[in-house]
Amino acid sequence: MQTSPLEILKIIILTVLVISSMYLTFLIWSFKPEFKPIETEIHSGFVLDGDHKKPTIRQLTLPYQMIEISPTNSKGTTKKKSLQNTLNTLNQSKEIQHKEFNGNANVALHSLDSSGAVDNYIYDFLGEISIQTFLNAYNIEIEAPVNEVFDRLIVNTNANHLYLYFMNQERDYIYMLEIDQSSKTFKNNVSKEALKNYSAIITNEFSINNKTALYAPTEVSTEGRFKYITEVINVNQLNNVVFMGDVGLSKVRDGDVIKYHNAEGIAQMNQDTMYYQYTHFKGEIDESMSPQEAFNRANDYLTSHNGYSQLSRYTGYDEDTKEVQFRSFVKGLPIFNMNNISRMDLTFGKDDILSYSRGLITLGATVPSKSDPVDLINLEELRHELAKSKSIDLTKVEKIVIGYNITYNKGVNTVEFEPNWFILYEGEWKQYDAQGGIK
């Protein structure tokens, strides 16, 4: 019996559908998601694997919050886009005048008190950074004092032009810069939708003015925990960077710690904390190095081996040790961990890098998960708890922020983020605990 053309066509179509179904099933079974690492790694001539996009200087020097001050209330935000939109108006501004103030910042800032309208906007940074580094990021061509740093910028919009006040952490030095940027343009870029209520906290005699007080959100939105799948930086690649490809490294294991060394330096990788530390044996600190030069060297070094993450922000410079410090941010908030796996710290000498330490955990995709929301006490309750604590001197509280504590779950290769209050106390970040203290 002869098969009709219609039946032949049906057989062909059915065969194609069966083969297609088998192929799609194979693709589904063999699928492996591509997780792009969030942290990166390594040195000149050696680059870490993966697609790592270098953050811009503006991204690296982004503050953690902006506060809009008025005589009656204050509003603020930590949203990255909102911070960028306002600060980008400073781009390529020209100097009109500049001045320096030494002494109590409250006296120098007295003239900025508002009489009705919102005139002042505060930008807070986690640590002190070079004034010159910030100006360079926005192409403002002025030579600021080479060794001066700041951790708070006040933008005053009371006149047609913008006045920028860079203030150090001790609140005894201010660099004032008037630029030709329009105050109206700046205000038009402030997203009112992103702002929420903030409150000021006075902790000592240096924070009694609304321009020098500590600021944080008045009420904390309920935040849930969330997770990321992790990857781990290849230690051999990292060793290639710091040891310049030396293949003759000695390797010694001491419990969870693996040590690599040669005649020039030593690196330690802690498999429990996932932290890596390199120290150069023979380097010499360059006492003449300015904060701007230290940042430039760190930036060149990290860029050369894709050591940055898109989450990285420059958070400070230690004048005594010459250490340049970076910390990762998630959802606009800083990440903290007792083992410092969210940090990168670098120190440069006259000729070589003297130290390089960082966490080895990188982030991949988010993990769909359900968890109970985390309820944080509000700011006033926090202040009350800190003030009544017998183990805390409130006058030594330098900053109060909401951030994420990161916990590494080694067995399942995930990290969990949990929001909490964090306190900068006597130069060290501490986590608020439920008993009313800090740890």
Short mmCIF file of C-alpha atoms in Angstrom, two decimals:
data_model
loop_
_atom_site.label_atom_id
_atom_site.label_comp_id
_atom_site.label_asym_id
_atom_site.label_seq_id
_atom_site.Cartn_x
_atom_site.Cartn_y
_atom_site.Cartn_z
CA MET A 1 0.00 0.00 0.00
CA GLN A 2 1.47 3.30 -1.06
CA THR A 3 2.01 5.93 1.65
CA SER A 4 0.34 9.22 0.87
CA PRO A 5 2.39 12.49 0.79
CA LEU A 6 0.34 13.78 3.77
CA GLU A 7 1.30 10.79 5.91
CA ILE A 8 4.96 11.17 4.94
CA LEU A 9 4.80 14.81 6.04
CA LYS A 10 3.24 13.78 9.36
CA ILE A 11 6.01 11.23 9.93
CA ILE A 12 8.70 13.83 9.19
CA ILE A 13 7.12 16.38 11.55
CA LEU A 14 6.74 13.79 14.31
CA THR A 15 10.37 12.70 13.91
CA VAL A 16 11.58 16.33 14.13
CA LEU A 17 9.49 16.92 17.27
CA VAL A 18 10.87 13.78 18.95
CA ILE A 19 14.47 14.74 18.14
CA SER A 20 13.87 18.33 19.31
CA SER A 21 12.36 17.10 22.56
CA MET A 22 15.33 14.83 23.21
CA TYR A 23 17.78 17.69 22.51
CA LEU A 24 15.96 20.12 24.81
CA THR A 25 15.86 17.52 27.56
CA PHE A 26 19.62 17.06 27.23
CA LEU A 27 20.19 20.82 27.46
CA ILE A 28 18.09 21.07 30.61
CA TRP A 29 19.86 18.17 32.33
CA SER A 30 23.32 19.45 31.40
CA PHE A 31 22.67 23.13 32.18
CA LYS A 32 25.17 24.83 34.46
CA PRO A 33 24.53 28.49 35.38
CA GLU A 34 27.33 30.93 34.68
CA PHE A 35 28.08 32.86 37.84
CA LYS A 36 30.15 35.96 37.29
CA PRO A 37 32.41 36.49 40.30
CA ILE A 38 31.85 39.68 42.25
CA GLU A 39 35.29 39.94 43.84
CA THR A 40 38.37 39.82 41.68
CA GLU A 41 42.03 39.25 42.09
CA ILE A 42 45.79 39.72 41.00
CA HIS A 43 49.01 41.61 39.68
CA SER A 44 50.93 43.10 36.77
CA GLY A 45 51.41 40.45 34.14
CA PHE A 46 48.98 38.08 35.89
CA VAL A 47 45.21 38.35 35.75
CA LEU A 48 42.49 36.38 37.48
CA ASP A 49 40.08 34.38 35.40
CA GLY A 50 36.59 35.66 34.80
CA ASP A 51 34.78 38.68 33.45
CA HIS A 52 35.69 41.45 35.90
CA LYS A 53 34.66 45.00 35.13
CA LYS A 54 36.76 47.71 36.75
CA PRO A 55 34.71 50.24 38.74
CA THR A 56 35.27 53.91 37.95
CA ILE A 57 36.95 56.28 40.42
CA ARG A 58 33.54 57.80 41.08
CA GLN A 59 32.12 54.41 42.00
CA LEU A 60 35.10 53.70 44.24
CA THR A 61 34.82 57.03 46.07
CA LEU A 62 31.04 56.95 46.50
CA PRO A 63 29.83 57.90 50.01
CA TYR A 64 27.53 55.57 51.91
CA GLN A 65 24.76 58.12 52.53
CA MET A 66 23.43 61.58 51.71
CA ILE A 67 21.40 63.66 54.17
CA GLU A 68 19.23 66.63 53.25
CA ILE A 69 19.17 69.01 56.23
CA SER A 70 16.37 71.43 57.04
CA PRO A 71 15.62 73.39 60.25
CA THR A 72 12.70 71.08 61.07
CA ASN A 73 13.69 67.61 59.88
CA SER A 74 16.28 65.68 57.93
CA LYS A 75 15.90 63.12 55.19
CA GLY A 76 18.50 60.85 53.65
CA THR A 77 19.29 57.93 51.41
CA THR A 78 21.88 55.23 50.79
CA LYS A 79 20.65 54.45 47.26
CA LYS A 80 23.62 54.31 44.92
CA LYS A 81 21.85 55.89 41.95
CA SER A 82 20.63 58.85 44.02
CA LEU A 83 24.11 59.50 45.36
CA GLN A 84 25.60 59.33 41.87
CA ASN A 85 22.99 61.60 40.27
CA THR A 86 23.64 64.49 42.62
CA LEU A 87 27.42 64.17 42.76
CA ASN A 88 27.68 63.89 38.97
CA THR A 89 26.52 67.52 38.73
CA LEU A 90 29.95 68.48 40.10
CA ASN A 91 31.66 67.19 36.95
CA GLN A 92 34.19 69.55 35.31
CA SER A 93 33.28 72.46 37.58
CA LYS A 94 35.67 75.39 37.79
CA GLU A 95 36.96 76.90 41.02
CA ILE A 96 35.76 80.34 42.04
CA GLN A 97 37.56 80.45 45.38
CA HIS A 98 38.86 78.19 48.13
CA LYS A 99 39.72 78.61 51.82
CA GLU A 100 41.07 76.50 54.67
CA PHE A 101 39.77 76.50 58.23
CA ASN A 102 41.61 75.08 61.23
CA GLY A 103 39.96 74.65 64.60
CA ASN A 104 36.47 73.69 65.79
CA ALA A 105 34.31 72.86 62.77
CA ASN A 106 31.16 74.05 64.55
CA VAL A 107 32.53 77.58 64.53
CA ALA A 108 33.56 77.47 60.87
CA LEU A 109 30.17 76.07 59.82
CA HIS A 110 28.06 78.46 61.88
CA SER A 111 27.26 80.60 58.82
CA LEU A 112 25.63 77.61 57.09
CA ASP A 113 22.63 77.51 59.43
CA SER A 114 19.43 77.50 57.40
CA SER A 115 16.63 79.94 58.14
CA GLY A 116 13.86 78.08 56.36
CA ALA A 117 14.72 76.34 53.11
CA VAL A 118 16.82 73.24 52.63
CA ASP A 119 20.29 74.57 51.91
CA ASN A 120 22.72 71.88 53.04
CA TYR A 121 23.36 68.34 51.89
CA ILE A 122 25.73 66.05 53.80
CA TYR A 123 27.65 63.17 52.21
CA ASP A 124 29.19 60.70 54.65
CA PHE A 125 32.03 58.30 53.84
CA LEU A 126 33.01 55.20 55.84
CA GLY A 127 36.57 56.46 56.26
CA GLU A 128 38.81 59.37 55.41
CA ILE A 129 39.82 59.75 51.78
CA SER A 130 42.00 62.27 49.97
CA ILE A 131 40.33 65.53 48.97
CA GLN A 132 42.40 65.48 45.81
CA THR A 133 41.24 61.96 44.92
CA PHE A 134 37.62 63.10 45.13
CA LEU A 135 38.22 66.22 43.05
CA ASN A 136 40.03 64.21 40.39
CA ALA A 137 37.10 61.80 40.18
CA TYR A 138 34.83 64.67 39.08
CA ASN A 139 37.40 66.39 36.86
CA ILE A 140 37.57 69.47 39.08
CA GLU A 141 40.94 70.93 38.20
CA ILE A 142 42.33 72.32 41.41
CA GLU A 143 45.36 71.38 43.48
CA ALA A 144 44.02 70.76 46.97
CA PRO A 145 46.38 70.41 49.97
CA VAL A 146 48.24 67.19 49.22
CA ASN A 147 47.94 65.52 52.64
CA GLU A 148 44.42 66.59 53.63
CA VAL A 149 41.64 64.00 53.89
CA PHE A 150 37.93 64.11 54.69
CA ASP A 151 35.07 61.80 55.67
CA ARG A 152 32.19 64.29 55.37
CA LEU A 153 31.31 66.62 52.49
CA ILE A 154 28.74 69.36 52.97
CA VAL A 155 27.27 70.87 49.82
CA ASN A 156 25.77 74.30 50.53
CA THR A 157 23.18 75.55 48.03
CA ASN A 158 22.27 78.88 49.65
CA ALA A 159 23.81 80.91 46.80
CA ASN A 160 23.67 80.63 43.01
CA HIS A 161 26.90 78.63 43.06
CA LEU A 162 27.74 75.53 45.09
CA TYR A 163 30.00 75.68 48.14
CA LEU A 164 31.75 72.43 49.05
CA TYR A 165 33.00 71.91 52.62
CA PHE A 166 35.38 68.95 53.05
CA MET A 167 35.67 68.07 56.75
CA ASN A 168 38.08 65.66 58.43
CA GLN A 169 37.00 63.06 60.97
CA GLU A 170 38.42 65.00 63.92
CA ARG A 171 36.24 67.96 62.92
CA ASP A 172 39.14 70.39 63.26
CA TYR A 173 39.94 71.01 59.59
CA ILE A 174 37.71 72.19 56.73
CA TYR A 175 38.58 72.87 53.11
CA MET A 176 35.99 75.15 51.48
CA LEU A 177 35.70 75.24 47.70
CA GLU A 178 33.28 77.43 45.75
CA ILE A 179 32.62 76.13 42.24
CA ASP A 180 30.73 77.54 39.27
CA GLN A 181 28.07 74.82 39.34
CA SER A 182 24.44 75.93 39.62
CA SER A 183 22.71 75.25 42.93
CA LYS A 184 19.43 74.86 41.06
CA THR A 185 20.88 72.13 38.84
CA PHE A 186 22.17 70.28 41.89
CA LYS A 187 18.79 70.43 43.68
CA ASN A 188 16.95 69.28 40.57
CA ASN A 189 18.96 66.06 40.69
CA VAL A 190 17.92 65.21 44.25
CA SER A 191 15.40 62.37 44.09
CA LYS A 192 12.77 63.13 46.72
CA GLU A 193 11.29 59.65 46.28
CA ALA A 194 14.52 58.05 47.52
CA LEU A 195 14.66 60.08 50.75
CA LYS A 196 13.43 58.79 54.10
CA ASN A 197 13.48 60.22 57.60
CA TYR A 198 16.89 60.54 59.25
CA SER A 199 17.79 61.71 62.74
CA ALA A 200 20.86 63.32 64.24
CA ILE A 201 22.72 61.97 67.25
CA ILE A 202 25.04 64.07 69.41
CA THR A 203 27.80 62.01 70.97
CA ASN A 204 30.39 64.59 72.05
CA GLU A 205 31.38 68.26 71.89
CA PHE A 206 32.42 67.90 68.25
CA SER A 207 28.97 66.76 67.06
CA ILE A 208 26.72 69.40 68.62
CA ASN A 209 25.88 71.16 65.35
CA ASN A 210 23.49 69.74 62.76
CA LYS A 211 26.41 69.82 60.31
CA THR A 212 28.67 67.74 62.57
CA ALA A 213 26.19 65.39 64.26
CA LEU A 214 25.99 61.68 63.41
CA TYR A 215 23.11 60.73 61.09
CA ALA A 216 21.26 57.47 60.52
CA PRO A 217 17.74 56.41 59.47
CA THR A 218 15.14 57.22 62.14
CA GLU A 219 13.13 54.05 61.57
CA VAL A 220 14.63 50.90 60.11
CA SER A 221 12.63 49.09 57.48
CA THR A 222 12.26 45.39 58.17
CA GLU A 223 14.97 43.64 56.19
CA GLY A 224 15.21 39.94 55.52
CA ARG A 225 18.26 37.74 55.23
CA PHE A 226 19.44 36.72 51.79
CA LYS A 227 22.05 34.39 50.32
CA TYR A 228 24.52 34.18 47.46
CA ILE A 229 26.23 31.18 45.96
CA THR A 230 29.99 31.57 46.38
CA GLU A 231 33.12 30.87 44.45
CA VAL A 232 36.64 30.97 45.86
CA ILE A 233 39.57 32.90 44.44
CA ASN A 234 42.30 30.60 43.19
CA VAL A 235 45.19 30.99 45.63
CA ASN A 236 47.75 29.97 43.01
CA GLN A 237 46.61 32.85 40.83
CA LEU A 238 46.82 35.21 43.77
CA ASN A 239 50.32 33.95 44.59
CA ASN A 240 51.30 34.63 40.97
CA VAL A 241 50.42 38.25 41.52
CA VAL A 242 52.13 38.95 44.83
CA PHE A 243 55.18 36.76 44.17
CA MET A 244 55.44 37.85 40.51
CA GLY A 245 55.06 34.32 39.19
CA ASP A 246 57.79 32.75 41.32
CA VAL A 247 57.39 28.99 40.87
CA GLY A 248 59.85 28.12 43.62
CA LEU A 249 57.56 28.85 46.54
CA SER A 250 57.82 26.78 49.70
CA LYS A 251 54.50 25.54 51.07
CA VAL A 252 53.78 24.60 54.68
CA ARG A 253 50.47 23.61 56.24
CA ASP A 254 49.67 24.45 59.86
CA GLY A 255 46.13 23.30 60.65
CA ASP A 256 43.72 25.42 58.63
CA VAL A 257 46.50 27.80 57.57
CA ILE A 258 48.62 27.22 54.46
CA LYS A 259 51.80 29.30 54.23
CA TYR A 260 53.66 30.15 51.01
CA HIS A 261 57.02 31.91 51.11
CA ASN A 262 60.24 32.71 49.33
CA ALA A 263 63.16 34.99 50.13
CA GLU A 264 61.05 38.09 49.47
CA GLY A 265 57.83 37.51 51.40
CA ILE A 266 55.21 35.23 52.90
CA ALA A 267 51.53 34.65 52.17
CA GLN A 268 49.04 32.91 54.45
CA MET A 269 45.72 31.46 53.35
CA ASN A 270 43.30 30.53 56.12
CA GLN A 271 40.94 27.83 54.88
CA ASP A 272 38.57 28.33 57.81
CA THR A 273 38.13 32.12 57.54
CA MET A 274 38.83 32.29 53.78
CA TYR A 275 41.26 35.16 54.30
CA TYR A 276 44.54 35.76 52.46
CA GLN A 277 47.45 37.87 53.74
CA TYR A 278 50.71 38.70 52.00
CA THR A 279 53.66 40.45 53.69
CA HIS A 280 56.87 41.57 52.02
CA PHE A 281 60.00 40.89 54.09
CA LYS A 282 62.31 43.61 52.81
CA GLY A 283 60.08 46.53 51.89
CA GLU A 284 60.43 49.98 53.41
CA ILE A 285 57.56 52.34 54.17
CA ASP A 286 57.62 55.58 52.19
CA GLU A 287 56.97 58.21 54.85
CA SER A 288 56.59 60.91 52.20
CA MET A 289 53.73 59.16 50.39
CA SER A 290 50.57 61.27 50.26
CA PRO A 291 47.03 59.83 50.54
CA GLN A 292 46.49 60.67 46.87
CA GLU A 293 49.64 58.82 45.76
CA ALA A 294 48.78 55.82 47.95
CA PHE A 295 45.33 55.56 46.39
CA ASN A 296 46.73 55.89 42.86
CA ARG A 297 49.20 53.06 43.46
CA ALA A 298 46.51 50.82 44.96
CA ASN A 299 44.18 51.59 42.08
CA ASP A 300 46.86 50.78 39.48
CA TYR A 301 47.79 47.56 41.26
CA LEU A 302 44.23 46.26 41.63
CA THR A 303 43.33 47.27 38.09
CA SER A 304 46.35 45.44 36.66
CA HIS A 305 45.16 42.05 37.90
CA ASN A 306 41.36 42.52 38.01
CA GLY A 307 41.49 42.72 41.77
CA TYR A 308 38.42 44.92 42.01
CA SER A 309 34.79 44.03 42.42
CA GLN A 310 31.87 46.11 41.21
CA LEU A 311 30.94 46.16 44.91
CA SER A 312 34.24 47.71 46.00
CA ARG A 313 34.44 51.17 47.52
CA TYR A 314 37.49 53.02 48.77
CA THR A 315 36.91 53.49 52.49
CA GLY A 316 40.01 55.00 53.96
CA TYR A 317 43.71 55.63 54.34
CA ASP A 318 45.76 55.08 57.48
CA GLU A 319 48.29 57.87 57.77
CA ASP A 320 50.49 55.92 60.20
CA THR A 321 50.71 52.61 58.31
CA LYS A 322 50.11 54.03 54.78
CA GLU A 323 47.42 51.38 54.33
CA VAL A 324 44.77 51.90 51.65
CA GLN A 325 41.44 50.29 52.52
CA PHE A 326 38.51 49.02 50.45
CA ARG A 327 35.24 47.41 51.52
CA SER A 328 32.43 45.72 49.60
CA PHE A 329 28.86 47.01 49.58
CA VAL A 330 25.63 45.13 48.85
CA LYS A 331 22.32 46.88 48.12
CA GLY A 332 23.95 50.20 48.98
CA LEU A 333 25.04 49.10 52.46
CA PRO A 334 28.52 48.15 53.71
CA ILE A 335 29.43 44.54 54.48
CA PHE A 336 31.09 43.63 57.78
CA ASN A 337 32.63 40.42 59.06
CA MET A 338 34.91 39.67 62.00
CA ASN A 339 37.30 37.87 59.64
CA ASN A 340 37.41 40.84 57.24
CA ILE A 341 36.47 38.77 54.20
CA SER A 342 34.63 41.78 52.75
CA ARG A 343 37.76 43.97 52.84
CA MET A 344 40.88 44.58 50.77
CA ASP A 345 43.84 46.33 52.38
CA LEU A 346 47.06 47.31 50.63
CA THR A 347 50.26 49.00 51.77
CA PHE A 348 52.96 50.27 49.42
CA GLY A 349 56.58 51.07 50.15
CA LYS A 350 59.16 53.01 48.19
CA ASP A 351 59.63 50.29 45.58
CA ASP A 352 57.34 47.36 46.35
CA ILE A 353 53.99 46.42 47.74
CA LEU A 354 54.50 45.73 51.44
CA SER A 355 51.22 43.99 52.24
CA TYR A 356 48.06 42.83 50.50
CA SER A 357 45.19 41.17 52.34
CA ARG A 358 41.71 40.25 51.21
CA GLY A 359 38.89 37.77 51.54
CA LEU A 360 38.89 34.85 49.12
CA ILE A 361 35.11 34.59 48.77
CA THR A 362 33.49 35.85 45.58
CA LEU A 363 29.76 36.12 44.95
CA GLY A 364 27.84 34.40 42.23
CA ALA A 365 24.06 34.22 41.86
CA THR A 366 21.51 34.94 44.55
CA VAL A 367 19.91 31.91 46.16
CA PRO A 368 16.10 31.88 46.25
CA SER A 369 15.36 31.44 49.94
CA LYS A 370 12.77 32.27 52.54
CA SER A 371 13.68 33.44 56.01
CA ASP A 372 12.13 35.36 58.84
CA PRO A 373 12.48 39.14 58.55
CA VAL A 374 15.01 40.84 60.78
CA ASP A 375 13.57 43.56 63.03
CA LEU A 376 16.14 46.15 64.10
CA ILE A 377 15.60 48.61 66.92
CA ASN A 378 15.12 52.22 65.82
CA LEU A 379 17.82 54.86 66.11
CA GLU A 380 16.55 56.45 69.32
CA GLU A 381 16.42 53.07 71.05
CA LEU A 382 19.93 52.36 69.82
CA ARG A 383 21.22 55.65 71.18
CA HIS A 384 19.53 54.94 74.51
CA GLU A 385 21.08 51.47 74.72
CA LEU A 386 24.55 52.78 73.91
CA ALA A 387 24.23 55.64 76.39
CA LYS A 388 23.23 53.42 79.31
CA SER A 389 25.78 50.68 78.59
CA LYS A 390 28.48 50.48 81.25
CA SER A 391 31.01 49.11 78.75
CA ILE A 392 30.59 51.90 76.17
CA ASP A 393 31.64 55.53 76.31
CA LEU A 394 29.17 57.32 74.02
CA THR A 395 31.67 60.14 73.39
CA LYS A 396 33.92 57.63 71.61
CA VAL A 397 31.23 56.58 69.09
CA GLU A 398 32.41 57.97 65.75
CA LYS A 399 29.84 56.59 63.27
CA ILE A 400 26.59 54.63 63.29
CA VAL A 401 25.49 52.80 60.15
CA ILE A 402 23.20 50.02 59.01
CA GLY A 403 25.13 47.31 57.22
CA TYR A 404 25.20 43.59 56.53
CA ASN A 405 26.99 40.95 58.54
CA ILE A 406 28.26 38.25 56.20
CA THR A 407 28.48 34.59 57.24
CA TYR A 408 30.21 31.99 55.08
CA ASN A 409 28.59 28.55 54.99
CA LYS A 410 31.53 26.46 53.86
CA GLY A 411 29.67 23.17 53.60
CA VAL A 412 27.14 24.43 51.07
CA ASN A 413 29.27 27.19 49.47
CA THR A 414 26.95 30.08 50.23
CA VAL A 415 27.17 33.33 52.14
CA GLU A 416 24.29 34.76 54.13
CA PHE A 417 23.74 38.47 54.68
CA GLU A 418 21.92 39.75 57.74
CA PRO A 419 21.26 43.45 58.45
CA ASN A 420 22.29 45.04 61.72
CA TRP A 421 23.56 48.25 63.28
CA PHE A 422 27.33 48.77 63.18
CA ILE A 423 29.27 51.23 65.32
CA LEU A 424 32.66 52.80 64.62
CA TYR A 425 34.06 52.85 68.16
CA GLU A 426 37.57 54.09 68.93
CA GLY A 427 38.59 53.50 65.33
CA GLU A 428 37.17 49.95 65.01
CA TRP A 429 33.89 48.77 63.53
CA LYS A 430 31.77 46.85 66.05
CA GLN A 431 28.44 45.08 65.65
CA TYR A 432 25.54 45.96 67.95
CA ASP A 433 24.33 42.99 69.95
CA ALA A 434 20.91 42.26 71.41
CA GLN A 435 22.18 42.78 74.98
CA GLY A 436 22.70 46.47 74.36
CA GLY A 437 26.44 46.40 73.77
CA ILE A 438 28.81 46.08 70.83
CA LYS A 439 31.05 43.22 69.84
#
